[in-house]
Tab-separated table of C-alpha atoms in Angstrom:
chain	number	residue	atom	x	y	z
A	830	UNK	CA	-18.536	20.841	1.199
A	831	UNK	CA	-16.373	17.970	0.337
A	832	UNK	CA	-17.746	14.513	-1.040
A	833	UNK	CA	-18.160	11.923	1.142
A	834	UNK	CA	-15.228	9.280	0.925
A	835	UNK	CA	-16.454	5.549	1.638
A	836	UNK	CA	-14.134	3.142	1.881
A	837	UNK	CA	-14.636	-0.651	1.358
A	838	UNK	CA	-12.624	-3.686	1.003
A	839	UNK	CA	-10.663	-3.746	-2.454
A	840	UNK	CA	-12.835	-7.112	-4.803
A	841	UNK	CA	-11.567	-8.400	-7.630
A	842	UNK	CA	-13.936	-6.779	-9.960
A	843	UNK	CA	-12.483	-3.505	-8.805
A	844	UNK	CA	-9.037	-4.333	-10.859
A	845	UNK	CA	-9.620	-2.276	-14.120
A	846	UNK	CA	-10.363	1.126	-12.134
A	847	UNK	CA	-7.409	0.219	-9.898
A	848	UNK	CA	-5.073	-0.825	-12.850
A	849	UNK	CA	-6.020	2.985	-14.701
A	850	UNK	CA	-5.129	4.673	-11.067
A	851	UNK	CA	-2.158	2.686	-11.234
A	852	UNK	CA	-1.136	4.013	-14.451
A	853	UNK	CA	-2.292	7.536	-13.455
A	854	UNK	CA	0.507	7.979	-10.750
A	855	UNK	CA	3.594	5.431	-11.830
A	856	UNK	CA	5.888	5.332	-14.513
A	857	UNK	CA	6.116	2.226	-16.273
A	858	UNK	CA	9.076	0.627	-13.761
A	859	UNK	CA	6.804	0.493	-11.112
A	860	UNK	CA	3.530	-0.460	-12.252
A	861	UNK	CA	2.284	-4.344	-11.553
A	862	UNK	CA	0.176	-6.435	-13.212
A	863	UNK	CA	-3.403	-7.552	-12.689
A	864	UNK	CA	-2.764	-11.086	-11.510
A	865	UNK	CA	0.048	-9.650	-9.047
A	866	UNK	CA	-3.126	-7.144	-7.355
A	867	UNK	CA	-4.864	-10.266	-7.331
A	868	UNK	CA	-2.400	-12.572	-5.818
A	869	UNK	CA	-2.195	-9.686	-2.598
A	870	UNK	CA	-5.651	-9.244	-2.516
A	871	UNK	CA	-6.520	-12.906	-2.265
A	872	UNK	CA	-3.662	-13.543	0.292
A	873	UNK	CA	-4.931	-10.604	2.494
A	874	UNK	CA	-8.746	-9.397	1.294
A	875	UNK	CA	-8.890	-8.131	4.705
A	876	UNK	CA	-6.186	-5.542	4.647
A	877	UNK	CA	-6.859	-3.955	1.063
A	878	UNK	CA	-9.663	-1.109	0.248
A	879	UNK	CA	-10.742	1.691	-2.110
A	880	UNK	CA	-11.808	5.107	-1.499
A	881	UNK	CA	-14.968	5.416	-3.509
A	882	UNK	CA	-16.378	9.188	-3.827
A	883	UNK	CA	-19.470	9.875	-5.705
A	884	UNK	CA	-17.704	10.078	-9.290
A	885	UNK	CA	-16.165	6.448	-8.663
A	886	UNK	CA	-13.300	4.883	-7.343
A	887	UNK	CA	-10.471	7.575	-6.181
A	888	UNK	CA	-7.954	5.299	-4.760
A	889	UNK	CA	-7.237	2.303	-3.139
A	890	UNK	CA	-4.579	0.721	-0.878
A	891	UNK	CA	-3.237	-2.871	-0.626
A	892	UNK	CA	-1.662	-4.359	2.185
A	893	UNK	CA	0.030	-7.479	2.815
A	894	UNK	CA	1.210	-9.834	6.502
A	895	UNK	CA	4.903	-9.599	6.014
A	896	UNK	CA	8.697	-10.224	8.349
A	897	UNK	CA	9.669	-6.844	9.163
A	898	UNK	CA	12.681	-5.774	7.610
A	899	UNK	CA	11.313	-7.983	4.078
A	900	UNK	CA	9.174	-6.503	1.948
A	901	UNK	CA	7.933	-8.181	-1.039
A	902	UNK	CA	9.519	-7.819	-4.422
A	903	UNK	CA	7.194	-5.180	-6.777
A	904	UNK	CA	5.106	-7.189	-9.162
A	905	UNK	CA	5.481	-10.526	-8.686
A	906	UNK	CA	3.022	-12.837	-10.294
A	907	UNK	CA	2.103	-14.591	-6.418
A	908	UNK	CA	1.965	-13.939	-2.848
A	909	UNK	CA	1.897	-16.062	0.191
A	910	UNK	CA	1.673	-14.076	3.608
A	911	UNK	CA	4.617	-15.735	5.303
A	912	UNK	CA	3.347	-18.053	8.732
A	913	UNK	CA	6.080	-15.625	10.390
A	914	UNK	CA	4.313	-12.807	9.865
A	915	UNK	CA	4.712	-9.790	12.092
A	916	UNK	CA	4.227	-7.033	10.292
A	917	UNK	CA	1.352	-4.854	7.879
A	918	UNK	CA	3.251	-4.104	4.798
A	919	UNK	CA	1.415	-1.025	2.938
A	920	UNK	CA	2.684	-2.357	-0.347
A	921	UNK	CA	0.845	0.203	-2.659
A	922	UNK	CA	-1.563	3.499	-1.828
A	923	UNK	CA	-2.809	5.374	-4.895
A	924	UNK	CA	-5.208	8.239	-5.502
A	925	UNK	CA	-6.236	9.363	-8.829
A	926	UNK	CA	-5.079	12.892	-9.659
A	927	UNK	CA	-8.285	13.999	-9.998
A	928	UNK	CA	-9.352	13.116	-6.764
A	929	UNK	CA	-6.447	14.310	-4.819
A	930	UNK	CA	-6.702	16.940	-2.176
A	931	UNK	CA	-10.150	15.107	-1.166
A	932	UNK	CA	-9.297	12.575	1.702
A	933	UNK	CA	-9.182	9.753	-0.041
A	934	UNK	CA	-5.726	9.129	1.448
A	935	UNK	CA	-6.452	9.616	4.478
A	936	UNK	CA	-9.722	7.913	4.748
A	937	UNK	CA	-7.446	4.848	3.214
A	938	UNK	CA	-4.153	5.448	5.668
A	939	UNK	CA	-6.995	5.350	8.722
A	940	UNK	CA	-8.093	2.126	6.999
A	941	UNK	CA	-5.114	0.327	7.169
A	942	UNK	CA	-4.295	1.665	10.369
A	943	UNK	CA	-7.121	-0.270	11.620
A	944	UNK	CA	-6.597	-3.367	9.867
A	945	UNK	CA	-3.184	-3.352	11.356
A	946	UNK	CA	-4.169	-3.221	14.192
A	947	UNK	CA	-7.249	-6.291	14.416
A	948	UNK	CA	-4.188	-8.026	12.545
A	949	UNK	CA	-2.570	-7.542	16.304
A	950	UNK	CA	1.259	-6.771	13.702
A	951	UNK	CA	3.915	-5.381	15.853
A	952	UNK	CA	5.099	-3.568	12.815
A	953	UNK	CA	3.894	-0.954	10.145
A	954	UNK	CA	6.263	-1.024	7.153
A	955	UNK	CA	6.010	-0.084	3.263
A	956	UNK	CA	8.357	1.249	0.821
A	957	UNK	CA	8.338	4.684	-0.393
A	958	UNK	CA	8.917	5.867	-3.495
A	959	UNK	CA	8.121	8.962	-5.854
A	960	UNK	CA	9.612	10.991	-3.384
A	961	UNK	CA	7.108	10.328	-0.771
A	962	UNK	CA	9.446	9.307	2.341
A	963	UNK	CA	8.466	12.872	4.389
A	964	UNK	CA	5.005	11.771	3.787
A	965	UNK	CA	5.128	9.022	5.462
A	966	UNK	CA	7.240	10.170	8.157
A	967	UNK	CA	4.796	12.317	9.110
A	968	UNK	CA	2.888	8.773	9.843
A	969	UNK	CA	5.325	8.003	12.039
A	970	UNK	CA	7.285	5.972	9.224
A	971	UNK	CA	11.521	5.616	9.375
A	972	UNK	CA	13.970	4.570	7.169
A	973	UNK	CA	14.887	1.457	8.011
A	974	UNK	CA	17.579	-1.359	6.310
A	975	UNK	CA	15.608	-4.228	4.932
A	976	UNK	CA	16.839	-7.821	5.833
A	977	UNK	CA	18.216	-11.147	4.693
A	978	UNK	CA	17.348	-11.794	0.707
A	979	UNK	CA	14.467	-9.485	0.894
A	980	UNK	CA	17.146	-6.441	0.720
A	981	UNK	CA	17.251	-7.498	-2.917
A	982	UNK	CA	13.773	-6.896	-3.211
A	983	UNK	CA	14.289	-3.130	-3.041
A	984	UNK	CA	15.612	-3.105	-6.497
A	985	UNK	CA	12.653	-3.739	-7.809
A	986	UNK	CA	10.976	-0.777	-6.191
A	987	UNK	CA	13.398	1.768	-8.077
A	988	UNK	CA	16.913	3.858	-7.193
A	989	UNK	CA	15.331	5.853	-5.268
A	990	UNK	CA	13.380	3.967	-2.928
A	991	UNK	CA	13.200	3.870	1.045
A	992	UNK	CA	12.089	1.101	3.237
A	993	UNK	CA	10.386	2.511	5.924
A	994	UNK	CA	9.062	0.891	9.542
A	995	UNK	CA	7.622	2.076	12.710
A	996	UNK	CA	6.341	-0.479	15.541
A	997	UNK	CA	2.658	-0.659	15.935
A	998	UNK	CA	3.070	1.346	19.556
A	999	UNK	CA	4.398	3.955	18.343
């Protein structure tokens, strides 16, 4: 039988388990600093959450309003959800690698599924990276060109990144 997954809105005092995740499953190029969680999760407490299973926190996913086509540049020190907004960017999803294999993804994915949805966004976007693009293509997700100054951004995210979109409708 597999442990119940609950998941709950991401709080600030859940940084130092999400920070040692973090560090669990990126190298040092693509990990982000407390106050840049923070930033996200005070511009958009709605759209972030954890996966807590019985040992503790297994994961957690942040999500921010964003243009489609303009993802946000990898740990910056603030965030303001742009008043253009029309689009759910899944900016980071994490599970520990102990806790992998348990739905903790999943349970998370569903999460901000929803929240994209009551956020009425026409668009689902994120970035992938670690070799996860066929993951999230099997989401629906597409490689997609980034826009304007926010194309930029990508460098940020590593030579190997993809930004990825697929309308809400989909």
């Amino acid at each position: 039988m597999k442990p119940e997954t609950v998941i709950r809105p991401m709080r600030a005092e859940d940084m130092a388990s999400v920070l040692e995740i973090q560090s669990c499953c990126y190298d040092e190029t693509k990990l982000e600093s407390e106050q840049s969680f923070l930033a996200k999760l005070k511009a958009s407490p709605t759209s972030c959450f954890v996966a807590l299973v019985p040992d503790g926190l297994a994961g957690y996913l942040v999500a921010v309003p964003a243009e489609a086509g303009s993802p946000p540049p990898l740990n910056a020190p603030s965030f303001s959800a742009p008043s253009t907004a029309d689009a759910l960017y899944l900016h980071d999803l994490a599970i520990h690698p102990a806790a992998r294999g348990k739905g903790a993804a999943v349970a998370l994915i569903e999460a901000y599924f929803q929240a994209l949805e009551q956020l009425k966004a026409q668009f689902a976007c994120l970035t992938a990276v670690n070799d996860s693009k066929s993951f999230w293509e099997r989401y629906g997700f597409r490689v997609a060109a980034p826009t304007g100054s926010a194309a930029g951004h990508m460098e940020t995210y590593g030579e190997e990144a993809r930004y990825m979109s697929r309308p809400v409708n989909a």
